[in-house]
Amino acid sequence: MDATPETTADSVLAEFAAGICRRMAEGLLEHTGGELRSFLSAESARLQAALADPATLEPAEQPHDPPRFSRKGHVVINTNPVTSHRNVLAPLLTEKLEDDRAVATVGPLPRQYQGPRGMLHGGYVGVLLDQVLWDVVFHRLGHASFTRTLNLTYESPVPLGEELTVEGRVTKIDGRKTFAEGELRSGDTVCARAEGLWVSPR
Ligand SMILES: CCCCCCCC(=O)SCCNC(=O)CCNC(=O)[C@H](O)C(C)(C)COP(=O)(O)OP(=O)(O)OC[C@H]1O[C@@H](n2cnc3c(N)ncnc32)[C@H](O)[C@@H]1OP(=O)(O)O
């Protein structure tokens, strides 16, 4: 990353643009023909308007992920593909961390995450569980670790278009090894379970 400073207005604009990109990604899979053209034109116009006068986006909004600064003063942007409001791939989580437990809500997820028709792609099920289990391990240890194993059991398809709950728990710490487990639910239905091992750096 470079050392260019970023104002709050810049951060708000970047997240606004990411929101438009998310809507475009969804709209590209929803619309066709003339409807697609109108949709793209309207979203482009919204971005152009914000670019022409970024101040109009403030102070109504504050950035969710304002850039941090490294010790050398370089801008560090949150690139996380699950949680960063600036990463258009991120489905975005709202997460609560307490002691050995994390509970996150995500979604409703749109069509760009689709695997089987109307259902979440299985790889994304793993992405969501990996993130929440990593988060609870980080919260418990106070430092980052690497996912070494992640075993998934798919119990039932995960519906798109509904809010999902992802829960993670630390189950054991043994030296550099931290074990955690969790599940992804739609309502009261457990759709997937995960258990894995996280290894702290030497
Ligand atoms: C900022 C937010 C980021 C969120 C990220 C979300 C999580 C991620 O995606 S992390 C990225 C994906 N993971 C990776 O890329 C990791 C790739 N793997 C690695 O880099 C290495 O294998 C790494 C670091 C995990 C472990 O390497 P290394 O430190 O050499 O481990 P190693 O010494 O062999 O094993 C450590 C311990 O685990 C044990 N162990 C290793 N594998 C297993 C296993 N499968 N089962 C049980 N125990 C195991 C070893 O026996 C050893 O135990 P002990 O300390 O008692 O002797």
mmCIF file of C-alpha atoms and ligand atoms in Angstrom:
data_model
loop_
_atom_site.group_PDB
_atom_site.id
_atom_site.type_symbol
_atom_site.label_atom_id
_atom_site.label_comp_id
_atom_site.label_asym_id
_atom_site.label_seq_id
_atom_site.Cartn_x
_atom_site.Cartn_y
_atom_site.Cartn_z
ATOM 1 C CA MET A 1 0.000 0.000 0.000
ATOM 2 C CA ASP A 2 1.170 3.543 -0.601
ATOM 3 C CA ALA A 3 1.465 6.362 1.915
ATOM 4 C CA THR A 4 -1.276 8.533 0.410
ATOM 5 C CA PRO A 5 -3.403 9.839 3.252
ATOM 6 C CA GLU A 6 -7.108 9.153 3.078
ATOM 7 C CA THR A 7 -9.829 11.384 4.469
ATOM 8 C CA THR A 8 -13.038 10.149 6.063
ATOM 9 C CA ALA A 9 -14.857 11.350 2.942
ATOM 10 C CA ASP A 10 -12.562 9.205 0.759
ATOM 11 C CA SER A 11 -13.303 6.137 2.907
ATOM 12 C CA VAL A 12 -17.038 6.762 2.795
ATOM 13 C CA LEU A 13 -16.830 7.181 -0.989
ATOM 14 C CA ALA A 14 -14.866 3.912 -1.348
ATOM 15 C CA GLU A 15 -17.446 1.986 0.678
ATOM 16 C CA PHE A 16 -20.277 3.651 -1.238
ATOM 17 C CA ALA A 17 -18.593 2.565 -4.495
ATOM 18 C CA ALA A 18 -18.177 -0.968 -3.124
ATOM 19 C CA GLY A 19 -21.904 -0.997 -2.328
ATOM 20 C CA ILE A 20 -22.690 0.001 -5.915
ATOM 21 C CA CYS A 21 -20.330 -2.722 -7.214
ATOM 22 C CA ARG A 22 -22.143 -5.264 -5.011
ATOM 23 C CA ARG A 23 -25.513 -4.171 -6.371
ATOM 24 C CA MET A 24 -24.112 -4.292 -9.920
ATOM 25 C CA ALA A 25 -22.799 -7.833 -9.341
ATOM 26 C CA GLU A 26 -26.263 -8.831 -8.204
ATOM 27 C CA GLY A 27 -28.045 -6.913 -10.950
ATOM 28 C CA LEU A 28 -25.888 -8.488 -13.677
ATOM 29 C CA LEU A 29 -27.390 -11.834 -12.670
ATOM 30 C CA GLU A 30 -30.945 -10.529 -12.274
ATOM 31 C CA HIS A 31 -31.552 -8.299 -15.297
ATOM 32 C CA THR A 32 -31.402 -8.774 -19.047
ATOM 33 C CA GLY A 33 -31.807 -6.680 -22.187
ATOM 34 C CA GLY A 34 -33.117 -3.142 -21.813
ATOM 35 C CA GLU A 35 -33.747 -3.625 -18.105
ATOM 36 C CA LEU A 36 -30.071 -4.444 -17.648
ATOM 37 C CA ARG A 37 -29.048 -1.288 -19.523
ATOM 38 C CA SER A 38 -31.337 0.882 -17.403
ATOM 39 C CA PHE A 39 -30.093 -0.726 -14.223
ATOM 40 C CA LEU A 40 -26.420 -0.227 -15.142
ATOM 41 C CA SER A 41 -27.067 3.334 -16.211
ATOM 42 C CA ALA A 42 -28.826 4.187 -12.919
ATOM 43 C CA GLU A 43 -26.079 2.667 -10.774
ATOM 44 C CA SER A 44 -23.363 4.410 -12.838
ATOM 45 C CA ALA A 45 -25.186 7.719 -12.419
ATOM 46 C CA ARG A 46 -25.280 7.269 -8.639
ATOM 47 C CA LEU A 47 -21.515 6.692 -8.599
ATOM 48 C CA GLN A 48 -20.867 9.663 -10.909
ATOM 49 C CA ALA A 49 -22.953 11.892 -8.634
ATOM 50 C CA ALA A 50 -21.010 10.790 -5.561
ATOM 51 C CA LEU A 51 -17.688 11.285 -7.361
ATOM 52 C CA ALA A 52 -18.721 14.758 -8.446
ATOM 53 C CA ASP A 53 -19.512 15.751 -4.874
ATOM 54 C CA PRO A 54 -18.220 13.205 -2.297
ATOM 55 C CA ALA A 55 -19.159 15.580 0.532
ATOM 56 C CA THR A 56 -22.826 14.787 -0.102
ATOM 57 C CA LEU A 57 -22.149 11.336 1.408
ATOM 58 C CA GLU A 58 -21.045 12.919 4.690
ATOM 59 C CA PRO A 59 -21.756 13.259 7.550
ATOM 60 C CA ALA A 60 -24.766 10.966 7.119
ATOM 61 C CA GLU A 61 -22.399 8.016 6.937
ATOM 62 C CA GLN A 62 -19.145 7.095 8.597
ATOM 63 C CA PRO A 63 -16.899 4.415 7.098
ATOM 64 C CA HIS A 64 -17.273 0.945 8.586
ATOM 65 C CA ASP A 65 -13.642 0.191 7.786
ATOM 66 C CA PRO A 66 -11.581 3.367 7.978
ATOM 67 C CA PRO A 67 -8.000 2.764 6.827
ATOM 68 C CA ARG A 68 -5.482 2.043 9.543
ATOM 69 C CA PHE A 69 -1.893 3.185 9.385
ATOM 70 C CA SER A 70 1.226 1.089 9.647
ATOM 71 C CA ARG A 71 4.092 2.140 11.918
ATOM 72 C CA LYS A 72 5.687 3.692 8.830
ATOM 73 C CA GLY A 73 2.516 5.687 8.203
ATOM 74 C CA HIS A 74 1.370 3.643 5.204
ATOM 75 C CA VAL A 75 -2.345 3.224 4.639
ATOM 76 C CA VAL A 76 -3.528 -0.321 5.423
ATOM 77 C CA ILE A 77 -6.906 -1.183 3.932
ATOM 78 C CA ASN A 78 -9.024 -4.018 5.318
ATOM 79 C CA THR A 79 -9.055 -6.449 2.376
ATOM 80 C CA ASN A 80 -10.852 -9.304 4.152
ATOM 81 C CA PRO A 81 -13.098 -11.089 1.608
ATOM 82 C CA VAL A 82 -15.765 -11.816 4.223
ATOM 83 C CA THR A 83 -15.845 -8.760 6.465
ATOM 84 C CA SER A 84 -14.445 -5.727 4.645
ATOM 85 C CA HIS A 85 -17.025 -3.183 3.542
ATOM 86 C CA ARG A 86 -14.507 -2.150 0.904
ATOM 87 C CA ASN A 87 -14.101 -5.601 -0.621
ATOM 88 C CA VAL A 88 -16.923 -6.210 -3.065
ATOM 89 C CA LEU A 89 -16.551 -9.974 -2.655
ATOM 90 C CA ALA A 90 -17.363 -9.754 1.041
ATOM 91 C CA PRO A 91 -20.866 -10.880 2.024
ATOM 92 C CA LEU A 92 -20.363 -8.881 5.276
ATOM 93 C CA LEU A 93 -20.896 -10.219 8.779
ATOM 94 C CA THR A 94 -22.286 -8.678 11.929
ATOM 95 C CA GLU A 95 -20.406 -10.458 14.652
ATOM 96 C CA LYS A 96 -20.494 -10.644 18.440
ATOM 97 C CA LEU A 97 -17.477 -12.090 20.227
ATOM 98 C CA GLU A 98 -17.616 -13.209 23.843
ATOM 99 C CA ASP A 99 -14.881 -15.197 25.572
ATOM 100 C CA ASP A 100 -14.692 -18.506 23.678
ATOM 101 C CA ARG A 101 -17.706 -17.903 21.474
ATOM 102 C CA ALA A 102 -18.567 -15.952 18.333
ATOM 103 C CA VAL A 103 -22.012 -15.490 16.854
ATOM 104 C CA ALA A 104 -22.327 -13.834 13.471
ATOM 105 C CA THR A 105 -25.239 -12.993 11.236
ATOM 106 C CA VAL A 106 -24.836 -12.777 7.493
ATOM 107 C CA GLY A 107 -27.099 -12.155 4.556
ATOM 108 C CA PRO A 108 -29.598 -12.471 3.093
ATOM 109 C CA LEU A 109 -27.071 -13.542 0.468
ATOM 110 C CA PRO A 110 -27.790 -12.681 -3.174
ATOM 111 C CA ARG A 111 -27.471 -14.770 -6.311
ATOM 112 C CA GLN A 112 -23.740 -14.271 -6.902
ATOM 113 C CA TYR A 113 -23.141 -16.759 -4.060
ATOM 114 C CA GLN A 114 -25.383 -19.382 -5.614
ATOM 115 C CA GLY A 115 -24.310 -23.006 -6.018
ATOM 116 C CA PRO A 116 -27.351 -25.263 -6.510
ATOM 117 C CA ARG A 117 -30.394 -23.232 -7.589
ATOM 118 C CA GLY A 118 -31.523 -21.023 -4.721
ATOM 119 C CA MET A 119 -28.789 -22.410 -2.445
ATOM 120 C CA LEU A 120 -25.437 -21.152 -1.224
ATOM 121 C CA HIS A 121 -22.329 -22.573 -2.927
ATOM 122 C CA GLY A 122 -20.657 -25.090 -0.608
ATOM 123 C CA GLY A 123 -17.283 -23.365 -0.845
ATOM 124 C CA TYR A 124 -18.822 -20.203 0.605
ATOM 125 C CA VAL A 125 -20.250 -22.244 3.475
ATOM 126 C CA GLY A 126 -16.630 -23.106 4.270
ATOM 127 C CA VAL A 127 -15.500 -19.489 3.831
ATOM 128 C CA LEU A 128 -18.080 -18.238 6.353
ATOM 129 C CA LEU A 129 -17.252 -20.932 8.904
ATOM 130 C CA ASP A 130 -13.486 -20.497 8.439
ATOM 131 C CA GLN A 131 -13.803 -16.761 9.077
ATOM 132 C CA VAL A 132 -15.973 -17.016 12.190
ATOM 133 C CA LEU A 133 -13.887 -19.822 13.692
ATOM 134 C CA TRP A 134 -10.693 -17.894 12.900
ATOM 135 C CA ASP A 135 -12.241 -14.817 14.556
ATOM 136 C CA VAL A 136 -13.105 -16.641 17.776
ATOM 137 C CA VAL A 137 -9.632 -18.187 17.908
ATOM 138 C CA PHE A 138 -8.085 -14.735 17.372
ATOM 139 C CA HIS A 139 -10.342 -13.267 20.060
ATOM 140 C CA ARG A 140 -9.395 -15.999 22.532
ATOM 141 C CA LEU A 141 -5.639 -15.944 21.835
ATOM 142 C CA GLY A 142 -5.151 -12.258 21.138
ATOM 143 C CA HIS A 143 -3.024 -13.003 18.075
ATOM 144 C CA ALA A 144 -3.469 -14.383 14.572
ATOM 145 C CA SER A 145 -3.122 -18.062 13.713
ATOM 146 C CA PHE A 146 -3.407 -20.175 10.577
ATOM 147 C CA THR A 147 -6.198 -22.552 9.703
ATOM 148 C CA ARG A 148 -4.491 -25.968 9.520
ATOM 149 C CA THR A 149 -7.549 -28.200 9.178
ATOM 150 C CA LEU A 150 -11.181 -27.385 8.541
ATOM 151 C CA ASN A 151 -13.584 -30.306 8.343
ATOM 152 C CA LEU A 152 -17.043 -29.533 7.056
ATOM 153 C CA THR A 153 -20.216 -31.574 7.224
ATOM 154 C CA TYR A 154 -23.021 -30.372 5.002
ATOM 155 C CA GLU A 155 -26.262 -31.282 6.759
ATOM 156 C CA SER A 156 -28.740 -29.511 4.507
ATOM 157 C CA PRO A 157 -28.621 -26.907 1.701
ATOM 158 C CA VAL A 158 -28.177 -23.288 2.783
ATOM 159 C CA PRO A 159 -30.883 -21.048 1.315
ATOM 160 C CA LEU A 160 -30.046 -17.761 -0.376
ATOM 161 C CA GLY A 161 -32.229 -14.781 0.458
ATOM 162 C CA GLU A 162 -32.467 -15.534 4.185
ATOM 163 C CA GLU A 163 -30.450 -14.284 7.118
ATOM 164 C CA LEU A 164 -27.969 -16.901 8.345
ATOM 165 C CA THR A 165 -26.317 -17.424 11.709
ATOM 166 C CA VAL A 166 -22.731 -18.654 11.987
ATOM 167 C CA GLU A 167 -21.497 -19.700 15.400
ATOM 168 C CA GLY A 168 -17.982 -20.672 16.503
ATOM 169 C CA ARG A 169 -16.505 -21.929 19.775
ATOM 170 C CA VAL A 170 -12.978 -22.618 20.966
ATOM 171 C CA THR A 171 -12.950 -26.150 22.377
ATOM 172 C CA LYS A 172 -9.318 -26.731 23.367
ATOM 173 C CA ILE A 173 -5.948 -24.989 23.482
ATOM 174 C CA ASP A 174 -2.821 -27.124 23.498
ATOM 175 C CA GLY A 175 0.384 -25.133 23.053
ATOM 176 C CA ARG A 176 0.420 -23.664 19.552
ATOM 177 C CA LYS A 177 -2.720 -25.622 18.645
ATOM 178 C CA THR A 178 -6.207 -24.246 19.108
ATOM 179 C CA PHE A 179 -9.238 -26.377 18.290
ATOM 180 C CA ALA A 180 -12.593 -24.864 17.418
ATOM 181 C CA GLU A 181 -15.969 -25.965 16.138
ATOM 182 C CA GLY A 182 -19.118 -24.316 14.926
ATOM 183 C CA GLU A 183 -22.157 -24.440 12.738
ATOM 184 C CA LEU A 184 -24.075 -22.448 10.172
ATOM 185 C CA ARG A 185 -27.830 -22.185 10.708
ATOM 186 C CA SER A 186 -30.795 -20.978 8.749
ATOM 187 C CA GLY A 187 -33.460 -20.298 11.358
ATOM 188 C CA ASP A 188 -33.388 -23.342 13.659
ATOM 189 C CA THR A 189 -31.975 -25.622 10.964
ATOM 190 C CA VAL A 190 -28.298 -26.545 11.254
ATOM 191 C CA CYS A 191 -27.173 -26.572 7.625
ATOM 192 C CA ALA A 192 -23.453 -27.220 8.148
ATOM 193 C CA ARG A 193 -21.045 -28.092 10.930
ATOM 194 C CA ALA A 194 -17.308 -27.405 11.063
ATOM 195 C CA GLU A 195 -14.432 -28.361 13.269
ATOM 196 C CA GLY A 196 -10.806 -27.540 12.820
ATOM 197 C CA LEU A 197 -7.334 -26.761 14.080
ATOM 198 C CA TRP A 198 -5.621 -23.365 14.145
ATOM 199 C CA VAL A 199 -1.847 -23.193 14.595
ATOM 200 C CA SER A 200 -0.124 -20.144 16.098
ATOM 201 C CA PRO A 201 3.061 -18.922 14.422
ATOM 202 C CA ARG A 202 6.308 -20.193 15.946
HETATM 203 C C1 LIG B 1 -7.025 -11.283 9.012
HETATM 204 C C2 LIG B 1 -8.209 -12.270 8.935
HETATM 205 C C3 LIG B 1 -7.819 -13.513 8.206
HETATM 206 C C4 LIG B 1 -8.893 -14.577 8.322
HETATM 207 C C5 LIG B 1 -8.348 -15.805 7.675
HETATM 208 C C6 LIG B 1 -9.286 -16.957 7.848
HETATM 209 C C7 LIG B 1 -8.436 -18.201 8.112
HETATM 210 C C8 LIG B 1 -7.548 -18.506 6.948
HETATM 211 O O1 LIG B 1 -7.973 -18.534 5.833
HETATM 212 S S1 LIG B 1 -5.885 -18.816 7.232
HETATM 213 C C9 LIG B 1 -5.249 -19.202 5.593
HETATM 214 C C10 LIG B 1 -5.394 -20.658 5.264
HETATM 215 N N1 LIG B 1 -4.378 -21.428 5.966
HETATM 216 C C11 LIG B 1 -3.111 -21.475 5.544
HETATM 217 O O2 LIG B 1 -2.749 -20.886 4.532
HETATM 218 C C12 LIG B 1 -2.150 -22.284 6.386
HETATM 219 C C13 LIG B 1 -1.179 -23.076 5.519
HETATM 220 N N2 LIG B 1 -0.400 -23.956 6.390
HETATM 221 C C14 LIG B 1 0.703 -23.470 7.004
HETATM 222 O O3 LIG B 1 1.178 -22.349 6.748
HETATM 223 C C15 LIG B 1 1.365 -24.385 8.003
HETATM 224 O O4 LIG B 1 0.980 -25.708 7.737
HETATM 225 C C16 LIG B 1 0.966 -24.015 9.450
HETATM 226 C C17 LIG B 1 1.487 -22.610 9.785
HETATM 227 C C18 LIG B 1 -0.570 -24.054 9.653
HETATM 228 C C19 LIG B 1 1.552 -25.018 10.400
HETATM 229 O O5 LIG B 1 2.933 -25.103 10.098
HETATM 230 P P1 LIG B 1 3.985 -25.454 11.269
HETATM 231 O O6 LIG B 1 4.102 -24.282 12.184
HETATM 232 O O7 LIG B 1 5.209 -25.953 10.584
HETATM 233 O O8 LIG B 1 3.190 -26.602 12.010
HETATM 234 P P2 LIG B 1 3.736 -27.930 12.657
HETATM 235 O O9 LIG B 1 4.900 -27.574 13.555
HETATM 236 O O10 LIG B 1 3.892 -28.997 11.638
HETATM 237 O O11 LIG B 1 2.464 -28.297 13.524
HETATM 238 C C20 LIG B 1 2.105 -27.513 14.648
HETATM 239 C C21 LIG B 1 1.410 -28.450 15.631
HETATM 240 O O12 LIG B 1 0.153 -28.870 15.054
HETATM 241 C C22 LIG B 1 0.112 -30.297 14.985
HETATM 242 N N3 LIG B 1 -0.641 -30.659 13.791
HETATM 243 C C23 LIG B 1 -0.372 -30.281 12.523
HETATM 244 N N4 LIG B 1 -1.313 -30.777 11.703
HETATM 245 C C24 LIG B 1 -2.193 -31.443 12.464
HETATM 246 C C25 LIG B 1 -3.382 -32.141 12.187
HETATM 247 N N5 LIG B 1 -3.865 -32.227 10.932
HETATM 248 N N6 LIG B 1 -4.044 -32.697 13.223
HETATM 249 C C26 LIG B 1 -3.581 -32.591 14.503
HETATM 250 N N7 LIG B 1 -2.443 -31.914 14.820
HETATM 251 C C27 LIG B 1 -1.762 -31.357 13.815
HETATM 252 C C28 LIG B 1 1.562 -30.747 14.935
HETATM 253 O O13 LIG B 1 1.697 -32.077 15.390
HETATM 254 C C29 LIG B 1 2.212 -29.749 15.896
HETATM 255 O O14 LIG B 1 1.873 -30.130 17.210
HETATM 256 P P3 LIG B 1 2.891 -29.855 18.449
HETATM 257 O O15 LIG B 1 3.034 -28.342 18.541
HETATM 258 O O16 LIG B 1 2.183 -30.438 19.604
HETATM 259 O O17 LIG B 1 4.168 -30.525 18.070
#
